[in-house]
XYZ file of C-alpha atoms in Angstrom:
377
model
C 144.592 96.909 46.894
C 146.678 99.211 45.141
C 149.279 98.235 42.337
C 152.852 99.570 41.674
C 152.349 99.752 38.199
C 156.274 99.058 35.996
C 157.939 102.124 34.645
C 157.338 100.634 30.874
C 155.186 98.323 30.056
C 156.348 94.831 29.622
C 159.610 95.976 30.838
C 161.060 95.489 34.296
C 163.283 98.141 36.435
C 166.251 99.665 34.221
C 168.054 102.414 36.647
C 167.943 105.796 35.369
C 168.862 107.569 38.318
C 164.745 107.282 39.374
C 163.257 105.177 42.219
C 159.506 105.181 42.290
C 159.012 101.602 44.185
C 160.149 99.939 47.216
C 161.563 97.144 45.191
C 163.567 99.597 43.214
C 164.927 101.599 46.205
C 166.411 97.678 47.476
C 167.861 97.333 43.778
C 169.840 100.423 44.035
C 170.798 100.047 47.750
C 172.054 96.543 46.936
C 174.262 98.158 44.409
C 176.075 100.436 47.402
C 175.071 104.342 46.734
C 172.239 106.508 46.504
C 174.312 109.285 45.038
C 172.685 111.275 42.598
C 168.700 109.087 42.639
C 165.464 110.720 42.682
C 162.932 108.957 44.995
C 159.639 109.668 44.497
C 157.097 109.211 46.927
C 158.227 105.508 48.737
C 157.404 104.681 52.130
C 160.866 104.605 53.698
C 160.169 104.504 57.480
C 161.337 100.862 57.341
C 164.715 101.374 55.842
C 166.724 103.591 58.067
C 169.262 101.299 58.064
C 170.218 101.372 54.505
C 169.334 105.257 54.469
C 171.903 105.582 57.480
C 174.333 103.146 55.473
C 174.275 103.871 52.014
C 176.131 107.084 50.278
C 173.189 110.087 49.487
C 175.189 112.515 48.356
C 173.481 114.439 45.590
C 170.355 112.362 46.038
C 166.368 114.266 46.267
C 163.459 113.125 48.118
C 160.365 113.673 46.927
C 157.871 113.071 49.481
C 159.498 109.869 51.219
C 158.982 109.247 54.388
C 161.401 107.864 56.587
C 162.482 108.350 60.608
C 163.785 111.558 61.329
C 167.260 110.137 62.002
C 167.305 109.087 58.638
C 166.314 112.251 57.769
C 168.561 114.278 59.460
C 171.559 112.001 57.755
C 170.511 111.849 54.174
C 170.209 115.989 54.583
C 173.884 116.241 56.402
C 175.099 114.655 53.124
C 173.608 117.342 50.826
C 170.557 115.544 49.643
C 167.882 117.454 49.433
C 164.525 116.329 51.387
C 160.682 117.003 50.076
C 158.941 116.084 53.116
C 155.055 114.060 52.520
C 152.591 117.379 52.642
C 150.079 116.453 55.246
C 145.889 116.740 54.890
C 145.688 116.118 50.967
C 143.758 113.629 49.423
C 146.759 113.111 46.508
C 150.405 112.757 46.408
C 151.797 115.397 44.510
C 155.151 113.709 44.363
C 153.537 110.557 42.719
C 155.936 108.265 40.730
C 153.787 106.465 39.062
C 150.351 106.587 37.641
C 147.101 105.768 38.867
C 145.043 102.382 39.109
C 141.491 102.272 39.089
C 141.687 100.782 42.079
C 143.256 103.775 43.795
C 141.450 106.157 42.589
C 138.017 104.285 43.314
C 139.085 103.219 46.772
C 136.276 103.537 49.395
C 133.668 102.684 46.791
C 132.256 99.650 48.392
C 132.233 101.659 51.820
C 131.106 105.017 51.515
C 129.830 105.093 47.810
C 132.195 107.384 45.237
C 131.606 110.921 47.174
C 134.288 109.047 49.502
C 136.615 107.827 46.974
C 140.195 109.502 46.389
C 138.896 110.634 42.661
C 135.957 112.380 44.454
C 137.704 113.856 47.131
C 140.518 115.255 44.775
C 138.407 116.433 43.122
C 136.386 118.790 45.714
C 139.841 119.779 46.974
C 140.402 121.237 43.236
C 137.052 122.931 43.521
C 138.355 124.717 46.749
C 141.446 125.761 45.719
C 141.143 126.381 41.951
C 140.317 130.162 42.020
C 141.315 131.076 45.238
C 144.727 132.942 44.029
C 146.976 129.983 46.091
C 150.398 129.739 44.865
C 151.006 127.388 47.013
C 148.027 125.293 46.030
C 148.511 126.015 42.118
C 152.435 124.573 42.766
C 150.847 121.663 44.048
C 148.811 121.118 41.636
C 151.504 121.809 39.002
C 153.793 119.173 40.746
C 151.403 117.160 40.742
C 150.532 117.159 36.767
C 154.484 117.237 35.919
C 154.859 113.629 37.339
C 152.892 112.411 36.032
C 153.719 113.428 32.611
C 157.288 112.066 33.453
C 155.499 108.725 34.712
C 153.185 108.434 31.822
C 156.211 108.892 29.558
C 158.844 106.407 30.952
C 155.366 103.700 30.918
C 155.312 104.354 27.359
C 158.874 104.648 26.103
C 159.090 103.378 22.715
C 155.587 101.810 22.685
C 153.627 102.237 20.070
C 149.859 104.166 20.819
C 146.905 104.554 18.909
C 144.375 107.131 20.430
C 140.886 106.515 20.533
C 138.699 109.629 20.928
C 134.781 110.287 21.514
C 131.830 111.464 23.583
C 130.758 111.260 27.537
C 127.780 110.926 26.771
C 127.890 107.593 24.651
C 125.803 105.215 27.153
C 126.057 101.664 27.934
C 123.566 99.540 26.173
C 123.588 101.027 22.833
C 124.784 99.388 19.751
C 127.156 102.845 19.790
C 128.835 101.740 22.670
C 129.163 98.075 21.882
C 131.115 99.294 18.450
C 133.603 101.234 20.739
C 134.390 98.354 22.852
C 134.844 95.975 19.523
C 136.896 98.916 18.219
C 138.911 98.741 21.341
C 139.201 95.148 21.691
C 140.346 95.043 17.984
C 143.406 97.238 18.310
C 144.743 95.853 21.347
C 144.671 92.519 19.557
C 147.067 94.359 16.647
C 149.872 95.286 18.780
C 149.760 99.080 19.919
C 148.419 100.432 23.170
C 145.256 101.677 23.461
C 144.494 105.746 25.198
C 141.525 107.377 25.409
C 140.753 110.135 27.481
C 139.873 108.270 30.305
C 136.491 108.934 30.919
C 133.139 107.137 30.239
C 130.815 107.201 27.508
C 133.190 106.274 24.168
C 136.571 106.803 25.697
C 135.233 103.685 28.825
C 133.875 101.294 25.426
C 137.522 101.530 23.985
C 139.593 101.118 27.179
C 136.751 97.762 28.125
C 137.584 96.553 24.419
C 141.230 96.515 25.382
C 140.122 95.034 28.294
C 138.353 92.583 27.122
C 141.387 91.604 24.777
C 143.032 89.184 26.606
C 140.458 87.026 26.784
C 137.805 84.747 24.796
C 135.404 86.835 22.563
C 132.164 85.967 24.312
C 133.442 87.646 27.473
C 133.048 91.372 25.834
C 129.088 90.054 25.517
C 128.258 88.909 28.379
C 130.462 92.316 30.008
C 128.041 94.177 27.462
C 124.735 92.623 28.459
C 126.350 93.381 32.668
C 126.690 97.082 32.202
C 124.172 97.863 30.507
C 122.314 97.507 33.712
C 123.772 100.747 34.641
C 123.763 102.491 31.157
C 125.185 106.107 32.626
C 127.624 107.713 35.348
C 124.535 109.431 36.172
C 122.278 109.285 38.251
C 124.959 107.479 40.529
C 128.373 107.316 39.601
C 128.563 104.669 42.402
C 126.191 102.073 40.847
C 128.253 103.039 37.312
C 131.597 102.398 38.950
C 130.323 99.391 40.974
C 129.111 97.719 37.418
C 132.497 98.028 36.229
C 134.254 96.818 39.169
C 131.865 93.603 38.920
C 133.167 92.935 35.324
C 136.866 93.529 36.458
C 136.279 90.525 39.508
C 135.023 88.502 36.766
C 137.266 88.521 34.761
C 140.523 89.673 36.041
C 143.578 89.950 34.167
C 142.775 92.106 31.245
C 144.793 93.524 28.602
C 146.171 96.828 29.340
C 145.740 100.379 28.170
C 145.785 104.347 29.057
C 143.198 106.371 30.293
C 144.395 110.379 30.505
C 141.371 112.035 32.332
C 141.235 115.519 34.483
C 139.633 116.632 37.431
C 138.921 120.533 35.299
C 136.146 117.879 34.427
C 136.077 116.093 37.718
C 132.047 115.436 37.195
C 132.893 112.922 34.876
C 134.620 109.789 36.805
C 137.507 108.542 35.113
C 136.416 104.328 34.503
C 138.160 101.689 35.873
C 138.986 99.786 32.848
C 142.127 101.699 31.968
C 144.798 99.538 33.610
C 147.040 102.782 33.877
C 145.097 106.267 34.736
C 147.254 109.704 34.316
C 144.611 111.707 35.511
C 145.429 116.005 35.305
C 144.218 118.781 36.999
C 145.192 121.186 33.500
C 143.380 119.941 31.163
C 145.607 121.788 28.408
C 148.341 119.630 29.686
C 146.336 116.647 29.340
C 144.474 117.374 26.104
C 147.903 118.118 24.242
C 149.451 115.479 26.302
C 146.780 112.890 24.904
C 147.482 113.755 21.095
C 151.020 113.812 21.496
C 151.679 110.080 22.666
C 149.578 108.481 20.033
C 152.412 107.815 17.960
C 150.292 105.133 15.651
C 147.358 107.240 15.306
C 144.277 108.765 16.452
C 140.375 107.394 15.663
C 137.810 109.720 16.109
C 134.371 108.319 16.832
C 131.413 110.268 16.767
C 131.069 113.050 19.652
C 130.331 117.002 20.023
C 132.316 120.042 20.909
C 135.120 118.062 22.606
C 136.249 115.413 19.777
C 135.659 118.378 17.436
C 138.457 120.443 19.367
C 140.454 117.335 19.597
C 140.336 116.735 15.924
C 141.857 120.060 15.034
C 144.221 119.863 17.707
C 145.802 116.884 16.344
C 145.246 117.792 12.853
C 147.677 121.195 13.988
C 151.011 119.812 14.365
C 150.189 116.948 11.480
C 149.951 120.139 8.944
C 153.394 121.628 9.926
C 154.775 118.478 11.087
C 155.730 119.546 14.238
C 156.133 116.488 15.790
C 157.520 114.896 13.049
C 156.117 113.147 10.157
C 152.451 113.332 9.958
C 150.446 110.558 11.774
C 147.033 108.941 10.876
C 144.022 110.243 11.704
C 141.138 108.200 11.053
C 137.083 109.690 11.424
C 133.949 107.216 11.937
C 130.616 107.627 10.969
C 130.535 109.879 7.512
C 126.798 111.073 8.232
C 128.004 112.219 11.594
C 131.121 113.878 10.258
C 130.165 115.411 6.578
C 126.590 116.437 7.768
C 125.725 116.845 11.588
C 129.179 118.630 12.008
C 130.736 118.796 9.162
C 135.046 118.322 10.431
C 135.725 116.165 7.551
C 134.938 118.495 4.969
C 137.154 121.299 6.641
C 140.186 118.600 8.017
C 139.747 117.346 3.824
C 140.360 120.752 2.652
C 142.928 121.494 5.374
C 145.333 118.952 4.336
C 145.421 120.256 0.870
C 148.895 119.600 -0.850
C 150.130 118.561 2.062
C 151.897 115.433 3.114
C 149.480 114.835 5.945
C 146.475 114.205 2.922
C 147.703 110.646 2.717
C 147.404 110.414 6.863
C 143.642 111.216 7.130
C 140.556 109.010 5.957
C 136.737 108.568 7.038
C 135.395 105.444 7.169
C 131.591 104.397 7.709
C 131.784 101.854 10.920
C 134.123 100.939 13.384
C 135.011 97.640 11.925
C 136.997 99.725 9.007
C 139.291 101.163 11.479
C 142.116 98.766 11.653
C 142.311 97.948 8.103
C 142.612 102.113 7.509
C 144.793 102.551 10.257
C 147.304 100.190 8.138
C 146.658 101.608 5.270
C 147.299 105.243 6.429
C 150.434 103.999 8.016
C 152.064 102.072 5.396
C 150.726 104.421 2.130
């Protein structure tokens, strides 16, 4: 079953001229006019009475569907109409981000290859370099809204990023110290992104997980995983572990994972409550860095956390976004000897006001306490 996921978290509908639900669209009805609201992608086939009743003048449609009566009414008023593109296996016109369970649905029949991640995915492999305009505008539609519904879920909140390697695996004392991590900083107050995909960014979105409940849980989830340590060989057995925890133990804290299909081999996992999954991953990479507001942790990781590093260290030098925010590197050996970033981020900051934003730390249990520091100092 899929979830309509709020437009902020912890907060319920507040009209801005946007209706992404089916609740939403009776709010506004209720209310008398449509005049001037973007709908995004609801299912409106059983409300072409209100559609025929209520004012549309000025209003868009973004992939609604609805009886061509309705249709022809809403359009007669000047509203413009987006009609649902047929034979994809995504809604460009999305309002709202992904669940895990979307995304993963058709696991338990057909195994992953027939899941909507999967098949997304080899539609992006089809169309990426074949020149399309029409299927790059998709695609670009696509990634837009979910930017805009990634941003009104996080409105004010405060995030802390948590970054690392795919290839961290399940098992490993590595892993376990991601989750803790994760689990830890939900517990403090901010919301918890990663970049969505397994290895270190799945530990830290399981940790937040695991957060709203009893500490023994993120064990015994632990010791349950580890029976399928990596995505491969089978990214179905991976995915079904997961799944197994979530049934469980259902109900567990919330957080953001922001993966992309320009890496589609590696499955987003399913313990991100909230998925904005990208088909640019520019958009997504920059997009990542940019929300966490409270701070970025680094755990160990190759060429990928390495690029991420600098590209948040970037706009914390000219303060570009504002006053410098804390970045926070784990594992010294890892990052003053087997790729030295700390050395070169160190010297980097200089002078500059963004020297009292950046530390390194030794384990993952230092984190929070330099996270506060690096905030409040």
């Amino acid at each position: 079953m899929v979830h309509a996921h709020r437009r902020r978290l912890g907060s319920s509908f507040d009209d801005d001229g946007e209706i992404e639900t089916l609740e939403e669209f009776d709010q506004v009805v209720a209310r008398g006019t449509l005049a001037g609201h973007r709908v995004q992608s609801v299912d409106l086939t059983a409300r072409t009475f209100a559609l025929l009743s209520a004012d549309s003048t000025g209003a868009l449609f973004l992939g609604c569907r609805m009886e061509p009566d309705a249709a022809a009414k809403v359009r007669s008023e000047g509203a413009l109409v987006f009609p649902p593109i047929p034979d994809l296996p995504f809604d460009p016109y999305r309002g709202l981000l992904y669940s895990p369970d979307e995304l993963f649905d058709g696991l338990a029949d057909g195994g992953y290859e027939s899941t909507t991640d999967a098949l997304t995915y080899e539609w992006f492999q089809q169309t990426k370099a074949d020149r399309d305009i029409y299927a790059s505008m998709l695609r670009s539609i696509h990634d837009d809204a979910v930017s805009d519904a990634l941003d009104e879920l996080l409105a004010e909140a405060p995030v802390v990023g948590v970054m690392g390697g795919h290839a961290m695996s399940r098992g490993t004392a590595a892993y376990a110290g991601a989750a803790r991590l994760g689990r830890a900083l939900a517990r403090t107050g901010p919301v918890v992104a990663t970049g969505g995909g397994p290895g270190a960014m799945e530990a830290a979105n399981l940790g937040a997980y695991a957060s709203a409940h009893p500490d023994e849980m993120l064990d015994e989830a632990l010791e349950l995983l580890a029976k399928a340590p990596s995505f491969t060989p089978s990214i179905t057995d991976w995915a079904a572990a997961a799944f197994e925890v979530r049934a469980r133990w259902p109900q567990g804290g919330d957080s953001i994972g922001i993966p992309t299909w320009f890496y589609g081999h590696e499955p987003p996992n399913p313990f991100a409550g909230h998925i904005a999954k990208y088909f640019a991953n520019a958009t997504r990479e920059d997009g990542l860095l940019a929300r966490c507001n409270a701070g970025v942790v680094f755990l160990p990781g190759a060429a990928g956390t390495v690029q991420e590093i600098f590209d948040n260290a970037t706009p914390n030098y000219y303060e570009s976004r504002g006053e410098p925010t804390p970045m926070v590197l784990v594992d010294r050996a890892h990052w003053t000897e087997k790729l030295p970033a700390w050395p070169l981020l160190r010297s980097l900051a200089g002078s500059r006001s963004m020297k009292s934003r950046i530390a390194l730390v030794d384990s993952v249990d230092e984190v929070p306490e330099a996270l506060a520091r690096l905030t409040t100092g």
